[in-house]
Amino acid sequence: MIPFPNHLPDGRPIQDAAPEVWARDLVQVADAGFDAVDPTDSWLRLADLDAARRADFVAICKDLGLAIPAISTARRSVIDPQHGDDHLAYSHRVIDTAAELGVGHVSFGFFGPLTPRQQKALWFWTEEGVRNPDDPAVYRLAVERIRELAAHAEGCGVRIALEMYEDTYLGTARDAVRFVTEVDHPAVRLNIDIGNLIRLHRPVEPWAEMIELCAPHAGYWHVKNYYRIEEPRTGQVMTHPAPLMGGTINWRAAIRRALELGFDSPFLVEHYGGDGLSVCAANRDYIRRILSDRTISNDQGV
């Protein structure tokens, strides 16, 4: 749902809009050929709707043939210095909502709100955002709070995926593996959204190395791609959103390797800029072609 705004033209939030407004966006998703949707909370906070309005949302999805396999959260870090306690309580509500609706996966992250400079930029990732502190006490708090959420999720039959994101405790492949290993809970996996890192205008780990390190720990997976240009003489890096099959990451190779390493969760297709929904639909079809590859089907039982 990234291509859809979370406010109406008159400034009212989608959160407070009538169900008919939600339906207008979801009809476009269904018409683009999707049969599943993640109502990411950057668009609509499903966990903060009352029971009646949540039932309205579910009814719309059912009428459109849209399943809800996962719920993603964004910029609601449980270690936020001001709102961490509130975000922790909200994360528990997300797990409860997932359990109520039979949703198998939720995605959490430690990335903070966009800064004023990021909000003004054409592409927010070209400006520096909020960093997780280099503080052992805060790191321990992050581990403890994810373990708390994991215990809740496990009891509800829900799996947690932790989203990789720059300048957080999941900001590199090695950091992400270290953190999920430290949490050490069967309900917790990594959302190996390596597109969040490939798009940075700075040196990053090679995408294949990230896949090799992180795929053994992978759960619910956000996928997107970027064109990345590096000028070795000056060190300048520039990036731009790309369709999955056209950018820097070879997603055919990445997905094949992840399947070899045991990946068994849903994909969420994302895209920023342009007609993002149509690009997402093309990305969906591209992934389906990869998964229908007879060599993968025969080797992995897909």
PDB file of N, CA and C in Angstrom, residues 48-146:
ATOM      1  N   ASP A  48      -5.496  -0.155  15.315  1.00  0.00           N
ATOM      2  CA  ASP A  48      -6.091   0.954  16.076  1.00  0.00           C
ATOM      3  C   ASP A  48      -7.515   1.268  15.639  1.00  0.00           C
ATOM      4  N   LEU A  49      -8.077   0.441  14.775  1.00  0.00           N
ATOM      5  CA  LEU A  49      -9.494   0.574  14.440  1.00  0.00           C
ATOM      6  C   LEU A  49     -10.319  -0.128  15.517  1.00  0.00           C
ATOM      7  N   ASP A  50     -11.509   0.401  15.793  1.00  0.00           N
ATOM      8  CA  ASP A  50     -12.368  -0.335  16.718  1.00  0.00           C
ATOM      9  C   ASP A  50     -12.902  -1.585  16.020  1.00  0.00           C
ATOM     10  N   ALA A  51     -13.521  -2.461  16.776  1.00  0.00           N
ATOM     11  CA  ALA A  51     -13.921  -3.763  16.245  1.00  0.00           C
ATOM     12  C   ALA A  51     -14.838  -3.646  15.039  1.00  0.00           C
ATOM     13  N   ALA A  52     -15.764  -2.679  15.086  1.00  0.00           N
ATOM     14  CA  ALA A  52     -16.730  -2.542  13.992  1.00  0.00           C
ATOM     15  C   ALA A  52     -16.037  -2.084  12.707  1.00  0.00           C
ATOM     16  N   ARG A  53     -15.135  -1.109  12.829  1.00  0.00           N
ATOM     17  CA  ARG A  53     -14.450  -0.602  11.636  1.00  0.00           C
ATOM     18  C   ARG A  53     -13.448  -1.630  11.100  1.00  0.00           C
ATOM     19  N   ARG A  54     -12.842  -2.385  11.990  1.00  0.00           N
ATOM     20  CA  ARG A  54     -11.951  -3.444  11.535  1.00  0.00           C
ATOM     21  C   ARG A  54     -12.752  -4.500  10.772  1.00  0.00           C
ATOM     22  N   ALA A  55     -13.945  -4.804  11.255  1.00  0.00           N
ATOM     23  CA  ALA A  55     -14.802  -5.751  10.542  1.00  0.00           C
ATOM     24  C   ALA A  55     -15.188  -5.209   9.166  1.00  0.00           C
ATOM     25  N   ASP A  56     -15.415  -3.889   9.082  1.00  0.00           N
ATOM     26  CA  ASP A  56     -15.704  -3.275   7.780  1.00  0.00           C
ATOM     27  C   ASP A  56     -14.533  -3.479   6.822  1.00  0.00           C
ATOM     28  N   PHE A  57     -13.322  -3.273   7.332  1.00  0.00           N
ATOM     29  CA  PHE A  57     -12.140  -3.430   6.484  1.00  0.00           C
ATOM     30  C   PHE A  57     -12.025  -4.869   5.992  1.00  0.00           C
ATOM     31  N   VAL A  58     -12.183  -5.804   6.889  1.00  0.00           N
ATOM     32  CA  VAL A  58     -12.075  -7.211   6.519  1.00  0.00           C
ATOM     33  C   VAL A  58     -13.147  -7.587   5.498  1.00  0.00           C
ATOM     34  N   ALA A  59     -14.342  -7.044   5.659  1.00  0.00           N
ATOM     35  CA  ALA A  59     -15.428  -7.340   4.715  1.00  0.00           C
ATOM     36  C   ALA A  59     -15.101  -6.807   3.328  1.00  0.00           C
ATOM     37  N   ILE A  60     -14.507  -5.624   3.262  1.00  0.00           N
ATOM     38  CA  ILE A  60     -14.115  -5.067   1.959  1.00  0.00           C
ATOM     39  C   ILE A  60     -13.105  -5.992   1.287  1.00  0.00           C
ATOM     40  N   CYS A  61     -12.102  -6.407   2.046  1.00  0.00           N
ATOM     41  CA  CYS A  61     -11.080  -7.294   1.493  1.00  0.00           C
ATOM     42  C   CYS A  61     -11.707  -8.606   1.009  1.00  0.00           C
ATOM     43  N   LYS A  62     -12.609  -9.141   1.801  1.00  0.00           N
ATOM     44  CA  LYS A  62     -13.253 -10.407   1.422  1.00  0.00           C
ATOM     45  C   LYS A  62     -14.035 -10.252   0.131  1.00  0.00           C
ATOM     46  N   ASP A  63     -14.777  -9.143   0.023  1.00  0.00           N
ATOM     47  CA  ASP A  63     -15.568  -8.908  -1.191  1.00  0.00           C
ATOM     48  C   ASP A  63     -14.681  -8.783  -2.424  1.00  0.00           C
ATOM     49  N   LEU A  64     -13.462  -8.270  -2.232  1.00  0.00           N
ATOM     50  CA  LEU A  64     -12.538  -8.063  -3.347  1.00  0.00           C
ATOM     51  C   LEU A  64     -11.625  -9.265  -3.575  1.00  0.00           C
ATOM     52  N   GLY A  65     -11.769 -10.297  -2.762  1.00  0.00           N
ATOM     53  CA  GLY A  65     -10.917 -11.467  -2.907  1.00  0.00           C
ATOM     54  C   GLY A  65      -9.496 -11.250  -2.443  1.00  0.00           C
ATOM     55  N   LEU A  66      -9.317 -10.358  -1.468  1.00  0.00           N
ATOM     56  CA  LEU A  66      -7.985 -10.039  -0.960  1.00  0.00           C
ATOM     57  C   LEU A  66      -7.759 -10.687   0.398  1.00  0.00           C
ATOM     58  N   ALA A  67      -6.835 -11.615   0.464  1.00  0.00           N
ATOM     59  CA  ALA A  67      -6.413 -12.182   1.736  1.00  0.00           C
ATOM     60  C   ALA A  67      -5.472 -11.195   2.436  1.00  0.00           C
ATOM     61  N   ILE A  68      -5.262 -11.397   3.740  1.00  0.00           N
ATOM     62  CA  ILE A  68      -4.340 -10.554   4.510  1.00  0.00           C
ATOM     63  C   ILE A  68      -3.315 -11.490   5.171  1.00  0.00           C
ATOM     64  N   PRO A  69      -2.218 -11.774   4.484  1.00  0.00           N
ATOM     65  CA  PRO A  69      -1.237 -12.706   5.044  1.00  0.00           C
ATOM     66  C   PRO A  69      -0.292 -12.082   6.061  1.00  0.00           C
ATOM     67  N   ALA A  70      -0.202 -10.741   6.077  1.00  0.00           N
ATOM     68  CA  ALA A  70       0.779 -10.085   6.938  1.00  0.00           C
ATOM     69  C   ALA A  70       0.367  -8.643   7.207  1.00  0.00           C
ATOM     70  N   ILE A  71       0.925  -8.094   8.281  1.00  0.00           N
ATOM     71  CA  ILE A  71       0.746  -6.677   8.622  1.00  0.00           C
ATOM     72  C   ILE A  71       2.122  -6.089   8.904  1.00  0.00           C
ATOM     73  N   SER A  72       2.476  -5.030   8.196  1.00  0.00           N
ATOM     74  CA  SER A  72       3.761  -4.363   8.412  1.00  0.00           C
ATOM     75  C   SER A  72       3.570  -3.061   9.174  1.00  0.00           C
ATOM     76  N   THR A  73       4.541  -2.746  10.011  1.00  0.00           N
ATOM     77  CA  THR A  73       4.565  -1.466  10.707  1.00  0.00           C
ATOM     78  C   THR A  73       5.757  -0.661  10.206  1.00  0.00           C
ATOM     79  N   ALA A  74       5.688   0.644  10.351  1.00  0.00           N
ATOM     80  CA  ALA A  74       6.771   1.516   9.896  1.00  0.00           C
ATOM     81  C   ALA A  74       6.936   2.689  10.852  1.00  0.00           C
ATOM     82  N   ARG A  75       8.173   2.940  11.246  1.00  0.00           N
ATOM     83  CA  ARG A  75       8.541   4.119  12.039  1.00  0.00           C
ATOM     84  C   ARG A  75       7.826   4.158  13.386  1.00  0.00           C
ATOM     85  N   ARG A  76       7.656   2.977  13.959  1.00  0.00           N
ATOM     86  CA  ARG A  76       7.082   2.872  15.302  1.00  0.00           C
ATOM     87  C   ARG A  76       7.980   1.983  16.150  1.00  0.00           C
ATOM     88  N   SER A  77       9.194   2.473  16.345  1.00  0.00           N
ATOM     89  CA  SER A  77      10.220   1.703  17.031  1.00  0.00           C
ATOM     90  C   SER A  77       9.915   1.570  18.516  1.00  0.00           C
ATOM     91  N   VAL A  78      10.092   0.364  19.025  1.00  0.00           N
ATOM     92  CA  VAL A  78       9.839   0.118  20.450  1.00  0.00           C
ATOM     93  C   VAL A  78      10.941   0.685  21.334  1.00  0.00           C
ATOM     94  N   ILE A  79      12.007   1.239  20.737  1.00  0.00           N
ATOM     95  CA  ILE A  79      13.052   1.912  21.517  1.00  0.00           C
ATOM     96  C   ILE A  79      13.112   3.403  21.195  1.00  0.00           C
ATOM     97  N   ASP A  80      12.069   3.930  20.558  1.00  0.00           N
ATOM     98  CA  ASP A  80      12.005   5.373  20.320  1.00  0.00           C
ATOM     99  C   ASP A  80      12.146   6.104  21.661  1.00  0.00           C
ATOM    100  N   PRO A  81      13.046   7.101  21.757  1.00  0.00           N
ATOM    101  CA  PRO A  81      13.291   7.735  23.058  1.00  0.00           C
ATOM    102  C   PRO A  81      12.084   8.443  23.644  1.00  0.00           C
ATOM    103  N   GLN A  82      11.134   8.854  22.819  1.00  0.00           N
ATOM    104  CA  GLN A  82       9.943   9.546  23.324  1.00  0.00           C
ATOM    105  C   GLN A  82       8.721   8.640  23.386  1.00  0.00           C
ATOM    106  N   HIS A  83       8.565   7.796  22.382  1.00  0.00           N
ATOM    107  CA  HIS A  83       7.314   7.045  22.233  1.00  0.00           C
ATOM    108  C   HIS A  83       7.497   5.535  22.313  1.00  0.00           C
ATOM    109  N   GLY A  84       8.657   5.074  22.788  1.00  0.00           N
ATOM    110  CA  GLY A  84       8.934   3.652  22.794  1.00  0.00           C
ATOM    111  C   GLY A  84       7.908   2.824  23.542  1.00  0.00           C
ATOM    112  N   ASP A  85       7.479   3.310  24.707  1.00  0.00           N
ATOM    113  CA  ASP A  85       6.486   2.556  25.483  1.00  0.00           C
ATOM    114  C   ASP A  85       5.161   2.461  24.734  1.00  0.00           C
ATOM    115  N   ASP A  86       4.748   3.582  24.134  1.00  0.00           N
ATOM    116  CA  ASP A  86       3.501   3.567  23.355  1.00  0.00           C
ATOM    117  C   ASP A  86       3.623   2.642  22.147  1.00  0.00           C
ATOM    118  N   HIS A  87       4.780   2.672  21.492  1.00  0.00           N
ATOM    119  CA  HIS A  87       4.972   1.818  20.324  1.00  0.00           C
ATOM    120  C   HIS A  87       5.011   0.347  20.718  1.00  0.00           C
ATOM    121  N   LEU A  88       5.533   0.052  21.904  1.00  0.00           N
ATOM    122  CA  LEU A  88       5.525  -1.332  22.376  1.00  0.00           C
ATOM    123  C   LEU A  88       4.092  -1.812  22.586  1.00  0.00           C
ATOM    124  N   ALA A  89       3.285  -0.980  23.232  1.00  0.00           N
ATOM    125  CA  ALA A  89       1.874  -1.344  23.436  1.00  0.00           C
ATOM    126  C   ALA A  89       1.163  -1.510  22.098  1.00  0.00           C
ATOM    127  N   TYR A  90       1.456  -0.612  21.161  1.00  0.00           N
ATOM    128  CA  TYR A  90       0.860  -0.719  19.827  1.00  0.00           C
ATOM    129  C   TYR A  90       1.284  -2.017  19.139  1.00  0.00           C
ATOM    130  N   SER A  91       2.554  -2.388  19.275  1.00  0.00           N
ATOM    131  CA  SER A  91       3.050  -3.617  18.647  1.00  0.00           C
ATOM    132  C   SER A  91       2.318  -4.833  19.196  1.00  0.00           C
ATOM    133  N   HIS A  92       2.025  -4.822  20.487  1.00  0.00           N
ATOM    134  CA  HIS A  92       1.230  -5.918  21.056  1.00  0.00           C
ATOM    135  C   HIS A  92      -0.176  -5.938  20.436  1.00  0.00           C
ATOM    136  N   ARG A  93      -0.749  -4.744  20.194  1.00  0.00           N
ATOM    137  CA  ARG A  93      -2.077  -4.703  19.561  1.00  0.00           C
ATOM    138  C   ARG A  93      -2.015  -5.236  18.126  1.00  0.00           C
ATOM    139  N   VAL A  94      -0.912  -4.965  17.443  1.00  0.00           N
ATOM    140  CA  VAL A  94      -0.752  -5.499  16.084  1.00  0.00           C
ATOM    141  C   VAL A  94      -0.742  -7.024  16.116  1.00  0.00           C
ATOM    142  N   ILE A  95      -0.031  -7.602  17.067  1.00  0.00           N
ATOM    143  CA  ILE A  95       0.004  -9.060  17.191  1.00  0.00           C
ATOM    144  C   ILE A  95      -1.389  -9.598  17.502  1.00  0.00           C
ATOM    145  N   ASP A  96      -2.096  -8.946  18.416  1.00  0.00           N
ATOM    146  CA  ASP A  96      -3.456  -9.384  18.743  1.00  0.00           C
ATOM    147  C   ASP A  96      -4.367  -9.294  17.514  1.00  0.00           C
ATOM    148  N   THR A  97      -4.224  -8.225  16.754  1.00  0.00           N
ATOM    149  CA  THR A  97      -5.039  -8.061  15.552  1.00  0.00           C
ATOM    150  C   THR A  97      -4.713  -9.142  14.529  1.00  0.00           C
ATOM    151  N   ALA A  98      -3.429  -9.425  14.359  1.00  0.00           N
ATOM    152  CA  ALA A  98      -3.032 -10.492  13.437  1.00  0.00           C
ATOM    153  C   ALA A  98      -3.651 -11.822  13.854  1.00  0.00           C
ATOM    154  N   ALA A  99      -3.585 -12.111  15.153  1.00  0.00           N
ATOM    155  CA  ALA A  99      -4.163 -13.373  15.635  1.00  0.00           C
ATOM    156  C   ALA A  99      -5.668 -13.410  15.414  1.00  0.00           C
ATOM    157  N   GLU A 100      -6.327 -12.299  15.681  1.00  0.00           N
ATOM    158  CA  GLU A 100      -7.782 -12.216  15.508  1.00  0.00           C
ATOM    159  C   GLU A 100      -8.199 -12.495  14.070  1.00  0.00           C
ATOM    160  N   LEU A 101      -7.393 -11.999  13.115  1.00  0.00           N
ATOM    161  CA  LEU A 101      -7.755 -12.103  11.700  1.00  0.00           C
ATOM    162  C   LEU A 101      -7.114 -13.299  11.007  1.00  0.00           C
ATOM    163  N   GLY A 102      -6.357 -14.092  11.745  1.00  0.00           N
ATOM    164  CA  GLY A 102      -5.691 -15.235  11.133  1.00  0.00           C
ATOM    165  C   GLY A 102      -4.520 -14.849  10.254  1.00  0.00           C
ATOM    166  N   VAL A 103      -3.896 -13.713  10.566  1.00  0.00           N
ATOM    167  CA  VAL A 103      -2.730 -13.220   9.822  1.00  0.00           C
ATOM    168  C   VAL A 103      -1.480 -13.873  10.402  1.00  0.00           C
ATOM    169  N   GLY A 104      -0.636 -14.439   9.557  1.00  0.00           N
ATOM    170  CA  GLY A 104       0.480 -15.230  10.055  1.00  0.00           C
ATOM    171  C   GLY A 104       1.755 -14.479  10.352  1.00  0.00           C
ATOM    172  N   HIS A 105       1.896 -13.241   9.816  1.00  0.00           N
ATOM    173  CA  HIS A 105       3.175 -12.547   9.914  1.00  0.00           C
ATOM    174  C   HIS A 105       2.971 -11.064  10.256  1.00  0.00           C
ATOM    175  N   VAL A 106       3.876 -10.531  11.078  1.00  0.00           N
ATOM    176  CA  VAL A 106       3.925  -9.091  11.334  1.00  0.00           C
ATOM    177  C   VAL A 106       5.370  -8.641  11.177  1.00  0.00           C
ATOM    178  N   SER A 107       5.562  -7.417  10.711  1.00  0.00           N
ATOM    179  CA  SER A 107       6.898  -6.867  10.511  1.00  0.00           C
ATOM    180  C   SER A 107       7.085  -5.647  11.387  1.00  0.00           C
ATOM    181  N   PHE A 108       8.182  -5.646  12.160  1.00  0.00           N
ATOM    182  CA  PHE A 108       8.548  -4.527  13.017  1.00  0.00           C
ATOM    183  C   PHE A 108       9.950  -4.046  12.646  1.00  0.00           C
ATOM    184  N   GLY A 109      10.258  -2.805  13.009  1.00  0.00           N
ATOM    185  CA  GLY A 109      11.595  -2.277  12.760  1.00  0.00           C
ATOM    186  C   GLY A 109      11.980  -1.260  13.803  1.00  0.00           C
ATOM    187  N   PHE A 110      13.254  -0.854  13.777  1.00  0.00           N
ATOM    188  CA  PHE A 110      13.770   0.123  14.728  1.00  0.00           C
ATOM    189  C   PHE A 110      14.015   1.495  14.093  1.00  0.00           C
ATOM    190  N   PHE A 111      13.493   1.718  12.888  1.00  0.00           N
ATOM    191  CA  PHE A 111      13.718   3.001  12.224  1.00  0.00           C
ATOM    192  C   PHE A 111      12.717   4.042  12.726  1.00  0.00           C
ATOM    193  N   GLY A 112      13.214   5.279  12.856  1.00  0.00           N
ATOM    194  CA  GLY A 112      12.427   6.340  13.456  1.00  0.00           C
ATOM    195  C   GLY A 112      11.660   7.168  12.440  1.00  0.00           C
ATOM    196  N   PRO A 113      10.988   8.217  12.900  1.00  0.00           N
ATOM    197  CA  PRO A 113      10.223   9.075  11.997  1.00  0.00           C
ATOM    198  C   PRO A 113      11.138   9.822  11.033  1.00  0.00           C
ATOM    199  N   LEU A 114      10.587  10.181   9.881  1.00  0.00           N
ATOM    200  CA  LEU A 114      11.351  10.976   8.925  1.00  0.00           C
ATOM    201  C   LEU A 114      11.705  12.331   9.529  1.00  0.00           C
ATOM    202  N   THR A 115      12.930  12.769   9.295  1.00  0.00           N
ATOM    203  CA  THR A 115      13.356  14.088   9.763  1.00  0.00           C
ATOM    204  C   THR A 115      12.773  15.161   8.840  1.00  0.00           C
ATOM    205  N   PRO A 116      12.778  16.434   9.257  1.00  0.00           N
ATOM    206  CA  PRO A 116      12.308  17.496   8.362  1.00  0.00           C
ATOM    207  C   PRO A 116      13.042  17.506   7.023  1.00  0.00           C
ATOM    208  N   ARG A 117      14.351  17.279   7.022  1.00  0.00           N
ATOM    209  CA  ARG A 117      15.105  17.265   5.764  1.00  0.00           C
ATOM    210  C   ARG A 117      14.679  16.089   4.892  1.00  0.00           C
ATOM    211  N   GLN A 118      14.407  14.938   5.502  1.00  0.00           N
ATOM    212  CA  GLN A 118      13.938  13.791   4.727  1.00  0.00           C
ATOM    213  C   GLN A 118      12.557  14.043   4.127  1.00  0.00           C
ATOM    214  N   GLN A 119      11.710  14.727   4.872  1.00  0.00           N
ATOM    215  CA  GLN A 119      10.367  15.017   4.379  1.00  0.00           C
ATOM    216  C   GLN A 119      10.396  15.956   3.173  1.00  0.00           C
ATOM    217  N   LYS A 120      11.414  16.802   3.084  1.00  0.00           N
ATOM    218  CA  LYS A 120      11.517  17.748   1.973  1.00  0.00           C
ATOM    219  C   LYS A 120      12.227  17.166   0.757  1.00  0.00           C
ATOM    220  N   ALA A 121      12.986  16.103   0.957  1.00  0.00           N
ATOM    221  CA  ALA A 121      13.791  15.533  -0.128  1.00  0.00           C
ATOM    222  C   ALA A 121      12.919  14.804  -1.143  1.00  0.00           C
ATOM    223  N   LEU A 122      13.376  14.773  -2.392  1.00  0.00           N
ATOM    224  CA  LEU A 122      12.677  13.995  -3.417  1.00  0.00           C
ATOM    225  C   LEU A 122      12.639  12.521  -3.008  1.00  0.00           C
ATOM    226  N   TRP A 123      13.797  11.985  -2.615  1.00  0.00           N
ATOM    227  CA  TRP A 123      13.902  10.618  -2.107  1.00  0.00           C
ATOM    228  C   TRP A 123      14.435  10.706  -0.686  1.00  0.00           C
ATOM    229  N   PHE A 124      13.658  10.284   0.286  1.00  0.00           N
ATOM    230  CA  PHE A 124      14.008  10.512   1.690  1.00  0.00           C
ATOM    231  C   PHE A 124      15.315   9.844   2.089  1.00  0.00           C
ATOM    232  N   TRP A 125      15.694   8.757   1.417  1.00  0.00           N
ATOM    233  CA  TRP A 125      16.908   8.046   1.804  1.00  0.00           C
ATOM    234  C   TRP A 125      18.188   8.787   1.421  1.00  0.00           C
ATOM    235  N   THR A 126      18.061   9.879   0.678  1.00  0.00           N
ATOM    236  CA  THR A 126      19.254  10.667   0.336  1.00  0.00           C
ATOM    237  C   THR A 126      19.657  11.615   1.463  1.00  0.00           C
ATOM    238  N   GLU A 127      18.832  11.741   2.487  1.00  0.00           N
ATOM    239  CA  GLU A 127      19.152  12.530   3.673  1.00  0.00           C
ATOM    240  C   GLU A 127      19.297  11.599   4.879  1.00  0.00           C
ATOM    241  N   GLU A 128      20.186  11.968   5.783  1.00  0.00           N
ATOM    242  CA  GLU A 128      20.414  11.127   6.955  1.00  0.00           C
ATOM    243  C   GLU A 128      19.198  11.135   7.866  1.00  0.00           C
ATOM    244  N   GLY A 129      18.841   9.939   8.369  1.00  0.00           N
ATOM    245  CA  GLY A 129      17.694   9.813   9.258  1.00  0.00           C
ATOM    246  C   GLY A 129      18.105   9.584  10.696  1.00  0.00           C
ATOM    247  N   VAL A 130      17.148   9.176  11.498  1.00  0.00           N
ATOM    248  CA  VAL A 130      17.372   8.912  12.916  1.00  0.00           C
ATOM    249  C   VAL A 130      18.230   7.655  13.059  1.00  0.00           C
ATOM    250  N   ARG A 131      19.225   7.732  13.932  1.00  0.00           N
ATOM    251  CA  ARG A 131      20.113   6.602  14.182  1.00  0.00           C
ATOM    252  C   ARG A 131      19.790   5.946  15.524  1.00  0.00           C
ATOM    253  N   ASN A 132      19.894   4.614  15.588  1.00  0.00           N
ATOM    254  CA  ASN A 132      19.842   3.943  16.879  1.00  0.00           C
ATOM    255  C   ASN A 132      21.110   4.276  17.656  1.00  0.00           C
ATOM    256  N   PRO A 133      21.013   4.540  18.947  1.00  0.00           N
ATOM    257  CA  PRO A 133      22.187   4.964  19.712  1.00  0.00           C
ATOM    258  C   PRO A 133      23.191   3.840  19.925  1.00  0.00           C
ATOM    259  N   ASP A 134      24.456   4.217  19.956  1.00  0.00           N
ATOM    260  CA  ASP A 134      25.520   3.268  20.282  1.00  0.00           C
ATOM    261  C   ASP A 134      25.610   3.163  21.798  1.00  0.00           C
ATOM    262  N   ASP A 135      24.614   2.521  22.363  1.00  0.00           N
ATOM    263  CA  ASP A 135      24.450   2.455  23.814  1.00  0.00           C
ATOM    264  C   ASP A 135      24.058   1.025  24.182  1.00  0.00           C
ATOM    265  N   PRO A 136      24.912   0.296  24.895  1.00  0.00           N
ATOM    266  CA  PRO A 136      24.601  -1.105  25.238  1.00  0.00           C
ATOM    267  C   PRO A 136      23.277  -1.258  25.975  1.00  0.00           C
ATOM    268  N   ALA A 137      22.909  -0.263  26.802  1.00  0.00           N
ATOM    269  CA  ALA A 137      21.653  -0.364  27.554  1.00  0.00           C
ATOM    270  C   ALA A 137      20.451  -0.316  26.615  1.00  0.00           C
ATOM    271  N   VAL A 138      20.511   0.548  25.603  1.00  0.00           N
ATOM    272  CA  VAL A 138      19.404   0.639  24.647  1.00  0.00           C
ATOM    273  C   VAL A 138      19.354  -0.624  23.783  1.00  0.00           C
ATOM    274  N   TYR A 139      20.517  -1.127  23.414  1.00  0.00           N
ATOM    275  CA  TYR A 139      20.558  -2.370  22.638  1.00  0.00           C
ATOM    276  C   TYR A 139      19.917  -3.507  23.424  1.00  0.00           C
ATOM    277  N   ARG A 140      20.259  -3.614  24.702  1.00  0.00           N
ATOM    278  CA  ARG A 140      19.656  -4.663  25.539  1.00  0.00           C
ATOM    279  C   ARG A 140      18.153  -4.479  25.640  1.00  0.00           C
ATOM    280  N   LEU A 141      17.718  -3.208  25.739  1.00  0.00           N
ATOM    281  CA  LEU A 141      16.283  -2.938  25.792  1.00  0.00           C
ATOM    282  C   LEU A 141      15.600  -3.411  24.505  1.00  0.00           C
ATOM    283  N   ALA A 142      16.254  -3.159  23.370  1.00  0.00           N
ATOM    284  CA  ALA A 142      15.695  -3.604  22.088  1.00  0.00           C
ATOM    285  C   ALA A 142      15.547  -5.125  22.069  1.00  0.00           C
ATOM    286  N   VAL A 143      16.556  -5.829  22.504  1.00  0.00           N
ATOM    287  CA  VAL A 143      16.496  -7.298  22.546  1.00  0.00           C
ATOM    288  C   VAL A 143      15.377  -7.756  23.472  1.00  0.00           C
ATOM    289  N   GLU A 144      15.305  -7.153  24.651  1.00  0.00           N
ATOM    290  CA  GLU A 144      14.295  -7.564  25.633  1.00  0.00           C
ATOM    291  C   GLU A 144      12.879  -7.323  25.121  1.00  0.00           C
ATOM    292  N   ARG A 145      12.671  -6.183  24.457  1.00  0.00           N
ATOM    293  CA  ARG A 145      11.324  -5.872  23.984  1.00  0.00           C
ATOM    294  C   ARG A 145      10.922  -6.766  22.810  1.00  0.00           C
ATOM    295  N   ILE A 146      11.857  -7.112  21.958  1.00  0.00           N
ATOM    296  CA  ILE A 146      11.521  -8.033  20.876  1.00  0.00           C
ATOM    297  C   ILE A 146      11.242  -9.422  21.445  1.00  0.00           C
TER     298      ILE A 146
END
